[in-house]
PDB file of C-alpha atoms and ligand atoms in Angstrom:
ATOM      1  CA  UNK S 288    -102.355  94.998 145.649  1.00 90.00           C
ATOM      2  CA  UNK S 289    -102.476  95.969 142.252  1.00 95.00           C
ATOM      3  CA  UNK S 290     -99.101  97.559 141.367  1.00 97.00           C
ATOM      4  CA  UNK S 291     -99.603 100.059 138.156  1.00 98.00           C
ATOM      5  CA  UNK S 292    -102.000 102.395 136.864  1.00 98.00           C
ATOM      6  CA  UNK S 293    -101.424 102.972 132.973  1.00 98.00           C
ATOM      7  CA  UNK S 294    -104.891 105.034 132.262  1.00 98.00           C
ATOM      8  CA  UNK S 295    -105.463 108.616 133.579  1.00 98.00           C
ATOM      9  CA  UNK S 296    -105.654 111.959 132.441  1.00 98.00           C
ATOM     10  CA  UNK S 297    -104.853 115.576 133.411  1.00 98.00           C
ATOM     11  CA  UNK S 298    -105.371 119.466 133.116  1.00 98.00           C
ATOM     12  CA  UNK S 299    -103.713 118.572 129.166  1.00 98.00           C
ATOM     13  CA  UNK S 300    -106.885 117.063 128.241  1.00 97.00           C
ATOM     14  CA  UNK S 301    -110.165 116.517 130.349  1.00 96.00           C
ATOM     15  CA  UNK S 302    -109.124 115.636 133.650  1.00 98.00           C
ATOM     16  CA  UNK S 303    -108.713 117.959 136.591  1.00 98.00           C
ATOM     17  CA  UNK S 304    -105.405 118.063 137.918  1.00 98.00           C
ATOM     18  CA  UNK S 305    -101.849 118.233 136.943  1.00 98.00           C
ATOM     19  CA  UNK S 306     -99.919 114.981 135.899  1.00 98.00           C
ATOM     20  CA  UNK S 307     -97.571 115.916 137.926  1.00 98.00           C
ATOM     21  CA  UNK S 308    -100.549 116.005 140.702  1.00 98.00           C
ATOM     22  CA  UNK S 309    -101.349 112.723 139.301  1.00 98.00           C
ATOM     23  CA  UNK S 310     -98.177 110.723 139.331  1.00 98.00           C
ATOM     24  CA  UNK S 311     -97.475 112.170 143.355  1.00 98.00           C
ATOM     25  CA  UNK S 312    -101.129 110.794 144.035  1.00 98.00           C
ATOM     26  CA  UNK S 313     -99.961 107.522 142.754  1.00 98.00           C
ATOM     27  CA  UNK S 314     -96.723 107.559 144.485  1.00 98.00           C
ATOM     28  CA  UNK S 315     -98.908 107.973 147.476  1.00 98.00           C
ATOM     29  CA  UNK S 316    -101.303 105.367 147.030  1.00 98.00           C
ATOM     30  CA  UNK S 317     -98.645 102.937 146.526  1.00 98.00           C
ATOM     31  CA  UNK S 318     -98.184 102.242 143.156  1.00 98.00           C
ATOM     32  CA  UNK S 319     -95.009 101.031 141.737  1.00 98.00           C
ATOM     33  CA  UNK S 320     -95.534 102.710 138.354  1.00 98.00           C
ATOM     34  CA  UNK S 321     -97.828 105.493 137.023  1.00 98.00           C
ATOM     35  CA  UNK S 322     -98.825 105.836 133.140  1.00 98.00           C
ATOM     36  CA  UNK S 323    -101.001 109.505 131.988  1.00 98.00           C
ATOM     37  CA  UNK S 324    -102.669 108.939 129.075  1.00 98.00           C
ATOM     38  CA  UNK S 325    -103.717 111.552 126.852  1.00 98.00           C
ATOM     39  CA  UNK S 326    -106.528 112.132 125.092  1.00 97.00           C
ATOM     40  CA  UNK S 327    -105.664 112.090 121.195  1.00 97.00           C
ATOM     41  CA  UNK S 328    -106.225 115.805 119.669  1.00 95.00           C
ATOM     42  CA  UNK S 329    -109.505 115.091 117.769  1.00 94.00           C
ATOM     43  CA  UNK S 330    -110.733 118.550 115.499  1.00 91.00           C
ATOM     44  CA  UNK S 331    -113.538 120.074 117.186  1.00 90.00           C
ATOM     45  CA  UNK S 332    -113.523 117.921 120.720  1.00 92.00           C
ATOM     46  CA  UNK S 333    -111.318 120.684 122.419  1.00 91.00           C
ATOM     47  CA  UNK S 334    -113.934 120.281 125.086  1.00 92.00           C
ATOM     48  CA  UNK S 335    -112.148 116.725 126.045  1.00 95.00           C
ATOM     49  CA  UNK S 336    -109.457 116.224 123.982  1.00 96.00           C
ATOM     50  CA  UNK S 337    -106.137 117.590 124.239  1.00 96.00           C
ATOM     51  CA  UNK S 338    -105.504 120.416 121.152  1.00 94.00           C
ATOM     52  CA  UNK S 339    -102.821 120.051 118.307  1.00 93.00           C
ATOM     53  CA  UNK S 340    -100.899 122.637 119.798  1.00 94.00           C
ATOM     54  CA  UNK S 341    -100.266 121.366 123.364  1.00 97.00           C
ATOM     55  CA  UNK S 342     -99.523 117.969 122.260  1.00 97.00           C
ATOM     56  CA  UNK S 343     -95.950 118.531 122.333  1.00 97.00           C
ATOM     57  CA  UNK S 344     -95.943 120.251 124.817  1.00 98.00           C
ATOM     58  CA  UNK S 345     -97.200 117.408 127.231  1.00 98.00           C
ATOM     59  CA  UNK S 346     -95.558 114.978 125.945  1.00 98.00           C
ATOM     60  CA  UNK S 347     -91.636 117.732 126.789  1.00 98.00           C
ATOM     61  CA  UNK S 348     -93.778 117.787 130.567  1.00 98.00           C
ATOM     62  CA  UNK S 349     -94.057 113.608 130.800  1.00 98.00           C
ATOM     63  CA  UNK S 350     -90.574 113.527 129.376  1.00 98.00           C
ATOM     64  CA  UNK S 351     -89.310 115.986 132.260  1.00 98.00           C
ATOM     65  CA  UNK S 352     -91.584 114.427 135.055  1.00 98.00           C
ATOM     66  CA  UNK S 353     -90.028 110.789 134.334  1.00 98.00           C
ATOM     67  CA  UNK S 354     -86.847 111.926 135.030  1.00 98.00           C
ATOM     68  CA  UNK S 355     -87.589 114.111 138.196  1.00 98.00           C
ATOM     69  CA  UNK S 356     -89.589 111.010 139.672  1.00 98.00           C
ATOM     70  CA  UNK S 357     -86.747 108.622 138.688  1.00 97.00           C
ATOM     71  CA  UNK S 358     -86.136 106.386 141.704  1.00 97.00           C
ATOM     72  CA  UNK S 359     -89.348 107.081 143.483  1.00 97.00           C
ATOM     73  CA  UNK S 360     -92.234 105.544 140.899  1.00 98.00           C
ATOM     74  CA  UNK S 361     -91.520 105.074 136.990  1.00 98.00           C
ATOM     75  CA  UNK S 362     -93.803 107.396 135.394  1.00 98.00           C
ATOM     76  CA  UNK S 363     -94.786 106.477 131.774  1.00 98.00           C
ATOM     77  CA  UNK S 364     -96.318 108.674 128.833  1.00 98.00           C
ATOM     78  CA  UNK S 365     -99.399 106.650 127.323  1.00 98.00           C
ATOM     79  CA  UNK S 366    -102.279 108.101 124.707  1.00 98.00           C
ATOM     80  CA  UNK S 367    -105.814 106.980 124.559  1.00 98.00           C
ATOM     81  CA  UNK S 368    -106.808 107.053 121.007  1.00 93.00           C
ATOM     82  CA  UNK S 369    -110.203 107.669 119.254  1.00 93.00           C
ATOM     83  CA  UNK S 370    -111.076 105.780 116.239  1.00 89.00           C
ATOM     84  CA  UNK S 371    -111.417 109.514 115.040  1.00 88.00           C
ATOM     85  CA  UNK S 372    -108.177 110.211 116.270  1.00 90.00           C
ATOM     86  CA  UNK S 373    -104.992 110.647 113.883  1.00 91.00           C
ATOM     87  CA  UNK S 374    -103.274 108.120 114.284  1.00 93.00           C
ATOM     88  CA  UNK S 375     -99.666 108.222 116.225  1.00 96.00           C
ATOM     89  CA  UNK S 376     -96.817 105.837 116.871  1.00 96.00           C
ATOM     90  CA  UNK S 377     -95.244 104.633 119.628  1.00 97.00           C
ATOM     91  CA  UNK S 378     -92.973 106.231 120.731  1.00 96.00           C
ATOM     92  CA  UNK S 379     -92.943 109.249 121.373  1.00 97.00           C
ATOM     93  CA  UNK S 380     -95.670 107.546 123.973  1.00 98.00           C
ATOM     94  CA  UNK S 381     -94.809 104.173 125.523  1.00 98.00           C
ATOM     95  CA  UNK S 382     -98.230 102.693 125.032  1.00 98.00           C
ATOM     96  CA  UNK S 383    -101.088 103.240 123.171  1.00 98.00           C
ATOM     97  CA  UNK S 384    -104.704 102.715 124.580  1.00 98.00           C
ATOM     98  CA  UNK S 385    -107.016 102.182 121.615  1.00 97.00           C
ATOM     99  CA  UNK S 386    -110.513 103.304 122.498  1.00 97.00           C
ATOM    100  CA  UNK S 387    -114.395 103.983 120.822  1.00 96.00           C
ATOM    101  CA  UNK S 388    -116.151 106.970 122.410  1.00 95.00           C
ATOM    102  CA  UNK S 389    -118.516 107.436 119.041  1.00 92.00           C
ATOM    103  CA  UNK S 390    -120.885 105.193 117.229  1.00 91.00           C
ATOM    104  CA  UNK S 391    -122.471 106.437 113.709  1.00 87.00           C
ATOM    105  CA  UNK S 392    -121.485 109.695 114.596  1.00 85.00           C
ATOM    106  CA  UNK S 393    -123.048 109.821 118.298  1.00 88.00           C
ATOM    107  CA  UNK S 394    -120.869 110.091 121.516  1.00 91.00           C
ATOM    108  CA  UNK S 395    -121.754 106.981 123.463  1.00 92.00           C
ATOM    109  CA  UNK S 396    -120.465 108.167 126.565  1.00 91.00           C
ATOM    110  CA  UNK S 397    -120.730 111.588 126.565  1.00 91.00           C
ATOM    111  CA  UNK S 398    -124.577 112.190 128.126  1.00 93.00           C
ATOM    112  CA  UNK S 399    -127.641 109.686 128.716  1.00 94.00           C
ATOM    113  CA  UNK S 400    -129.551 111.985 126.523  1.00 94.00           C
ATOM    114  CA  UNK S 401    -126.600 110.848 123.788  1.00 92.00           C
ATOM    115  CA  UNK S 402    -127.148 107.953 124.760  1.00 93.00           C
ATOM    116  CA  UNK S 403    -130.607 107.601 124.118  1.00 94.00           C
ATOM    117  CA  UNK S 404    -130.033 109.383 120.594  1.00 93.00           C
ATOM    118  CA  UNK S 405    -127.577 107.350 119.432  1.00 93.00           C
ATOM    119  CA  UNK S 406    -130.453 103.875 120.142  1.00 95.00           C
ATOM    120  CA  UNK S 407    -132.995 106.173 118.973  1.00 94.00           C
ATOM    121  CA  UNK S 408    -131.143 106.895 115.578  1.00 93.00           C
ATOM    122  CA  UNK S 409    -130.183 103.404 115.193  1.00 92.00           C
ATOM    123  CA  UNK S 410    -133.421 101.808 115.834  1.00 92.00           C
ATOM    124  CA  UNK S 411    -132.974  99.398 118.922  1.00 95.00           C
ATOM    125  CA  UNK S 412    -130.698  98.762 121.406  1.00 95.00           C
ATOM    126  CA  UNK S 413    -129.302  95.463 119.622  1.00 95.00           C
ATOM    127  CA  UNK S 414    -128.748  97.151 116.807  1.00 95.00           C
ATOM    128  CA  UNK S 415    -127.012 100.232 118.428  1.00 95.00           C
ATOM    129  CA  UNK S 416    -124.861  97.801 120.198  1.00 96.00           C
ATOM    130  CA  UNK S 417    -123.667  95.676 117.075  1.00 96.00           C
ATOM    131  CA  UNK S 418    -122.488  99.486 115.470  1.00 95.00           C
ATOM    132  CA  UNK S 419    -120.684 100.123 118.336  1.00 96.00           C
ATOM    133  CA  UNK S 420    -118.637  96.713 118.937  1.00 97.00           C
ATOM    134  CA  UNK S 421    -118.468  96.484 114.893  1.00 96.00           C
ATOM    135  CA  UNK S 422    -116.555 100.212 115.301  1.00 95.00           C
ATOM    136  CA  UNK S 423    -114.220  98.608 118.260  1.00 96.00           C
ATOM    137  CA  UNK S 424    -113.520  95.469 116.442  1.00 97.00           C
ATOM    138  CA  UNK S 425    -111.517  97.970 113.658  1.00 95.00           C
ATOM    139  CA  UNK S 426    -108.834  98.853 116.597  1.00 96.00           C
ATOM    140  CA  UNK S 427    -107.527  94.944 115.746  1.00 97.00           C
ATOM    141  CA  UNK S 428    -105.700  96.425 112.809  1.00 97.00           C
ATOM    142  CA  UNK S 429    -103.868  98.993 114.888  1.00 97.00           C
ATOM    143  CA  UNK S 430    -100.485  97.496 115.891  1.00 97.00           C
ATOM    144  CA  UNK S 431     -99.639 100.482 117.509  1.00 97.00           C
ATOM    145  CA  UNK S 432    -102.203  99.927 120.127  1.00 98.00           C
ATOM    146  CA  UNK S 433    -101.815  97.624 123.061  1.00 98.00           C
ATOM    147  CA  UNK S 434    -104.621  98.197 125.211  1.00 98.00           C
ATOM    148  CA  UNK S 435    -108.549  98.428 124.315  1.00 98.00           C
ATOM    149  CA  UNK S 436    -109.745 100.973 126.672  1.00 98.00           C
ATOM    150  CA  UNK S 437    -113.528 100.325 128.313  1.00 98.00           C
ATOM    151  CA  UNK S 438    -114.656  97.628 126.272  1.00 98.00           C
ATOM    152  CA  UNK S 439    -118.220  98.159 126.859  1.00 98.00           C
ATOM    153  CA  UNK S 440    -118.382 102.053 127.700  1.00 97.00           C
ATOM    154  CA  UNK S 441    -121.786 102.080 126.192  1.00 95.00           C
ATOM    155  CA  UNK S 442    -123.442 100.639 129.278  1.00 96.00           C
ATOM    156  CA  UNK S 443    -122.421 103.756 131.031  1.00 96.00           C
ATOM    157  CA  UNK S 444    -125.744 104.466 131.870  1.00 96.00           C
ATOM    158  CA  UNK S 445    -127.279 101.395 132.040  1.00 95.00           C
ATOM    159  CA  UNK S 446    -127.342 101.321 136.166  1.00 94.00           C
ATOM    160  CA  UNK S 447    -129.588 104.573 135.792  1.00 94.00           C
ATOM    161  CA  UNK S 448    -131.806 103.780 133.260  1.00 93.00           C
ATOM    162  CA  UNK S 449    -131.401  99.683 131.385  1.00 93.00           C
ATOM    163  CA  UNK S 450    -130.712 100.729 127.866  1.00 95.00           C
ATOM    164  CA  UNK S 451    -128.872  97.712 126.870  1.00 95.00           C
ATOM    165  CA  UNK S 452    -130.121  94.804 127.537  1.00 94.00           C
ATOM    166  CA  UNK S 453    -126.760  93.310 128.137  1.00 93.00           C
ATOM    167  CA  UNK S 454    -128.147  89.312 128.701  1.00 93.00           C
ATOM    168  CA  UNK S 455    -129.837  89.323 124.737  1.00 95.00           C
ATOM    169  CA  UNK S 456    -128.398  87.083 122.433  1.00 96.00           C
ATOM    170  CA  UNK S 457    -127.968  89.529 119.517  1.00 96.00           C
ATOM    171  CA  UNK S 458    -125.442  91.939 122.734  1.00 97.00           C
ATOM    172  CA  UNK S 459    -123.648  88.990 123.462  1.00 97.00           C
ATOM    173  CA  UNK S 460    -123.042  87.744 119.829  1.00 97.00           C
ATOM    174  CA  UNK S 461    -121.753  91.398 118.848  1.00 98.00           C
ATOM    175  CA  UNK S 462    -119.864  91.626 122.028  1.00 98.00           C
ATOM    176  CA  UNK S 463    -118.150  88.583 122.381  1.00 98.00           C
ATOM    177  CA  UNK S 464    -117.197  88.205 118.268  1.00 98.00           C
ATOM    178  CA  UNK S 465    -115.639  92.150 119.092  1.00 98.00           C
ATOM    179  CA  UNK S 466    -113.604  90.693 122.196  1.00 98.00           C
ATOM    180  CA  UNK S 467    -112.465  87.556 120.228  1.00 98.00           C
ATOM    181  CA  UNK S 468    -110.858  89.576 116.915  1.00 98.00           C
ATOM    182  CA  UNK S 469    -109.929  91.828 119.374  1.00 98.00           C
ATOM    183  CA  UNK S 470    -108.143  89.365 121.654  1.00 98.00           C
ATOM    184  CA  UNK S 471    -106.713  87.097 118.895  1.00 98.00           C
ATOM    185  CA  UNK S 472    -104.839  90.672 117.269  1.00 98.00           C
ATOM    186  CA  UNK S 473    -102.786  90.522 120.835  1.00 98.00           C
ATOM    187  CA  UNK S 474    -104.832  93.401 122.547  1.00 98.00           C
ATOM    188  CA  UNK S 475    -105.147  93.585 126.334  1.00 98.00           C
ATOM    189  CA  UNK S 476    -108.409  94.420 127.928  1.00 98.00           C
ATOM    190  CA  UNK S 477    -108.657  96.854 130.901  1.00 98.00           C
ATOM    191  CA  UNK S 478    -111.176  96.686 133.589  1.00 98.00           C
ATOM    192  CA  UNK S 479    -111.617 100.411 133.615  1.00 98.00           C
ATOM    193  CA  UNK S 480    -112.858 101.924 137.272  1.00 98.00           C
ATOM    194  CA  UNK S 481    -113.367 105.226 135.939  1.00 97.00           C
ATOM    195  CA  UNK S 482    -117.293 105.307 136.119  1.00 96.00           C
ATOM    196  CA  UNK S 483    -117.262 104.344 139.640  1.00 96.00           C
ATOM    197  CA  UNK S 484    -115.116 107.216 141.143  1.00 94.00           C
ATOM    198  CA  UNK S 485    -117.283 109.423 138.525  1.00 93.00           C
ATOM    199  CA  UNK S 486    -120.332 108.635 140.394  1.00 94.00           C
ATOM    200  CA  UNK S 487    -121.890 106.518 136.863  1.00 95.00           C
ATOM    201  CA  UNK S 488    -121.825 102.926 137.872  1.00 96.00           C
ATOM    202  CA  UNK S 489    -121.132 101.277 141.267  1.00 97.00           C
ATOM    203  CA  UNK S 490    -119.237  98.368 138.897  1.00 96.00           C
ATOM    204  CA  UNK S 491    -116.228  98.505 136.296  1.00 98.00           C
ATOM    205  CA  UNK S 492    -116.035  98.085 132.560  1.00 97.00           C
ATOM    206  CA  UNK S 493    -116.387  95.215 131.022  1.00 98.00           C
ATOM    207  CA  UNK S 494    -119.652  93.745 132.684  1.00 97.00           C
ATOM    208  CA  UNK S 495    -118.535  90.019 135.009  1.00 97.00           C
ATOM    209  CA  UNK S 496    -120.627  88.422 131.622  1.00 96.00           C
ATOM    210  CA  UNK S 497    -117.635  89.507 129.020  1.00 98.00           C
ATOM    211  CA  UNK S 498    -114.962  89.231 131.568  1.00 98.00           C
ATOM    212  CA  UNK S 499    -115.472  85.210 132.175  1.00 98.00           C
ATOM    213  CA  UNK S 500    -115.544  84.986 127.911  1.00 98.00           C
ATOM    214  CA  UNK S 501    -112.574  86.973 128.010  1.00 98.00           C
ATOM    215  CA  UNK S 502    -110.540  84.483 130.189  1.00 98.00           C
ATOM    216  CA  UNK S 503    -112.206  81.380 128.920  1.00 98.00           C
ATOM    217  CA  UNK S 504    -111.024  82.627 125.260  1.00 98.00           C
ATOM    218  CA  UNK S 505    -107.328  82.934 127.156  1.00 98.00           C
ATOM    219  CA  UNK S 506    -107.715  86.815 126.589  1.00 98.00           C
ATOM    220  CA  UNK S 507    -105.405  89.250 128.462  1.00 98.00           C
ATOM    221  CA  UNK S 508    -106.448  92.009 131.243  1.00 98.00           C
ATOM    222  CA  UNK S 509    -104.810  94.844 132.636  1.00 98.00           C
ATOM    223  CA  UNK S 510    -106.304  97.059 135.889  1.00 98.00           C
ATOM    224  CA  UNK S 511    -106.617 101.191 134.775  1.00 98.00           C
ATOM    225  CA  UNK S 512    -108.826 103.634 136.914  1.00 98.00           C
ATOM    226  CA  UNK S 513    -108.865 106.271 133.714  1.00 98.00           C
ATOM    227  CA  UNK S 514    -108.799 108.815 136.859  1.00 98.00           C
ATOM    228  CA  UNK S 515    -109.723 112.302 135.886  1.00 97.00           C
ATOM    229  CA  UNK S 516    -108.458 113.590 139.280  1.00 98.00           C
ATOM    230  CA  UNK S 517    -105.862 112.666 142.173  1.00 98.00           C
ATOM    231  CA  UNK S 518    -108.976 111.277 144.226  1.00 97.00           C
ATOM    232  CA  UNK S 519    -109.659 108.451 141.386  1.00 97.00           C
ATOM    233  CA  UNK S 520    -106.257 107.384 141.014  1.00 98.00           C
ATOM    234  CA  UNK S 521    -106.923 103.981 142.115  1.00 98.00           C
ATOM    235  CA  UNK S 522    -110.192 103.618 142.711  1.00 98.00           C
ATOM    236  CA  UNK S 523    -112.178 100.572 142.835  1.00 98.00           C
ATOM    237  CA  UNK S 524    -108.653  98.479 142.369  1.00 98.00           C
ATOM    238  CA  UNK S 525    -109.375  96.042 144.891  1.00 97.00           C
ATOM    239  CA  UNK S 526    -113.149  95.782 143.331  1.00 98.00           C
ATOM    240  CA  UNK S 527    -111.837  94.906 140.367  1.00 98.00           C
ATOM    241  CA  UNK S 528    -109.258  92.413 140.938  1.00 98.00           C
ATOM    242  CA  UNK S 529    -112.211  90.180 143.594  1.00 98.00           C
ATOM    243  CA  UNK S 530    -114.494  90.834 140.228  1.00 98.00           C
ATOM    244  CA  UNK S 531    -111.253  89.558 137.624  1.00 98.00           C
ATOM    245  CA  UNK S 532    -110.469  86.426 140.223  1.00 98.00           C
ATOM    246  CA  UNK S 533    -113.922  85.213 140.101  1.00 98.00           C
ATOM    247  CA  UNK S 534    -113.828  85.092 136.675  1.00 98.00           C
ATOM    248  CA  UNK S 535    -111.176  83.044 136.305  1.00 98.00           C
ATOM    249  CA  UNK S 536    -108.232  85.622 136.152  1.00 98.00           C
ATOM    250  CA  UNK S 537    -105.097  84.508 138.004  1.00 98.00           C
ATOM    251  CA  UNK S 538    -102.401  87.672 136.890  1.00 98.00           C
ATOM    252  CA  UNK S 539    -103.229  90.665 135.094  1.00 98.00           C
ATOM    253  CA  UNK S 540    -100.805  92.281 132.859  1.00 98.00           C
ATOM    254  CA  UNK S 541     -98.499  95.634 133.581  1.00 98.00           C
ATOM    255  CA  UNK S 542     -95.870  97.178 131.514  1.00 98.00           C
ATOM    256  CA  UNK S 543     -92.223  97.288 132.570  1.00 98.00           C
ATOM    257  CA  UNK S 544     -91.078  99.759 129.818  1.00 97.00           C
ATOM    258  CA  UNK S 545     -90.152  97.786 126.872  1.00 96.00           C
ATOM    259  CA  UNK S 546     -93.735  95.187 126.833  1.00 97.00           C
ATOM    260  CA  UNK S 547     -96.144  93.643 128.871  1.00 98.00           C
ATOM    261  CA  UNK S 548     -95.842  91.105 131.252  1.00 98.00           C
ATOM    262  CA  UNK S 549     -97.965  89.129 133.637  1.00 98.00           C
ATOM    263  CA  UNK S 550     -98.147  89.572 137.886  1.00 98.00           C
ATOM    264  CA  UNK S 551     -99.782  87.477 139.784  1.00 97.00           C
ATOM    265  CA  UNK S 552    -102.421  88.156 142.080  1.00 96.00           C
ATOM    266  CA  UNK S 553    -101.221  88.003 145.262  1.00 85.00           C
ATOM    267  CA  UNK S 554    -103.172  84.884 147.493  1.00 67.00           C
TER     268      UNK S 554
HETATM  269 ZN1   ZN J  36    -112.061 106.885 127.094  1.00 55.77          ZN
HETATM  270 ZN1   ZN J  37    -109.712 107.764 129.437  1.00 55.77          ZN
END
């Protein structure tokens, strides 16, 4: 069983519920330790971002929650970063999750009908693609961040309606040359469950195609459900470690405080 979660979020930024509500959920599912990421203040994205002014204020709560839950399930303070973010250090946070949710100005995430504009603007699907792993390859030169958060979040949609087409050459050339710069600077990759408990995609980020260049280039995973409520907290774990072992993936990688080190899947 997987044994840490280091990607969620709470009432602070977009998610739902507390992070104290969030670290109790993990308690109860089992988890050894817990990580709440926040969403980097980004001016104007109030609607999903956490503001400049409560910043502080959630990282005093995580600092207050690790030591009430001390002995019962380590509790860490993480940040998912934009590339639009400011940037931060670490610490105050223990981690840093280093993450694209724009390309050329259009959320790639946000709705389908984004989605669409963002290809439309571009010109083609390729070409949309090669903008957005070109924009994720420029998170190598962050030291500060450990972990690239949902490699390929642009196929978000792409169970609904194919607007990648994720098996062309010109996608996998962009793709994989992102994921080796990427892997070579030392970052970790999640397999991110969070579209599956969000009703999106009925798989996790990246797609089985990047996952098997990922290990064949000796590149590093962690598991993260980037739950925006208690009932996603660990969903789709057990999905996504059958998906990393059949790509090759013997241990995935969690963080005991100070680094990252690797845990075996259990036979
Ligand atoms: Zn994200
Ligand atoms: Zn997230």
């Amino acid at each position: 069983m997987i044994c840490q979660n280091l990607h969620c979020h709470s009432l602070f930024d977009d998610g739902a519920d507390s992070p104290e509500a969030m670290i109790l959920a993990a308690e109860q599912a089992g988890l050894r330790s817990v990580g709440v990421s926040l969403h980097c203040p980004i001016p104007g994205e109030d609607a999903w971002c956490c503001s400049e002014e409560d910043e502080a204020v959630f990282l005093e709560t995580m600092q207050d929650l690790q030591r009430r839950f001390c002995g019962r399930i380590e509790v860490f303070c993480g940040l998912e970063y934009d590339l639009r973010a400011e940037r931060r250090t670490v610490p105050p946070y223990d981690y840093i999750i280093g993450s694209c949710h724009f390309a050329c100005g259009f959320p790639v995430d946000n709705t389908q009908a984004d989605a669409e504009a963002l290809i439309a603007q571009i010109g083609s699907p390729d070409r949309a693609a090669a903008a957005y792993y070109e924009q994720l390859t420029a998170l190598a030169s962050f030291d500060e961040i450990s972990i690239v958060g949902h490699f390929d979040l642009l196929t978000k949609y792409n169970e609904r309606k194919p607007l990648y087409d994720v098996s062309s050459a010109a996608y996998r050339d962009a793709a994989f040359s992102a994921m080796e710069v990427l892997s070579r600077a030392g970052k970790i990759f999640e397999i991110n469950t969070g579209a599956i408990s969000r009703g999106y995609r009925t798989s996790p980020y990246p797609a089985p195609e990047l996952l098997r260049h990922l290990y064949k280039i000796g590149g590093r995973i962690c598991i993260c459900s980037d739950a925006h409520s208690t009932a996603g907290i660990v969903c789709g774990f057990d999905l996504a470690e059958t998906i990393a072992r059949s790509c090759g993936f013997t241990a995935y990688q969690v963080f005991d405080g100070h680094g990252f080190v690797p845990v075996s899947f259990q036979r």
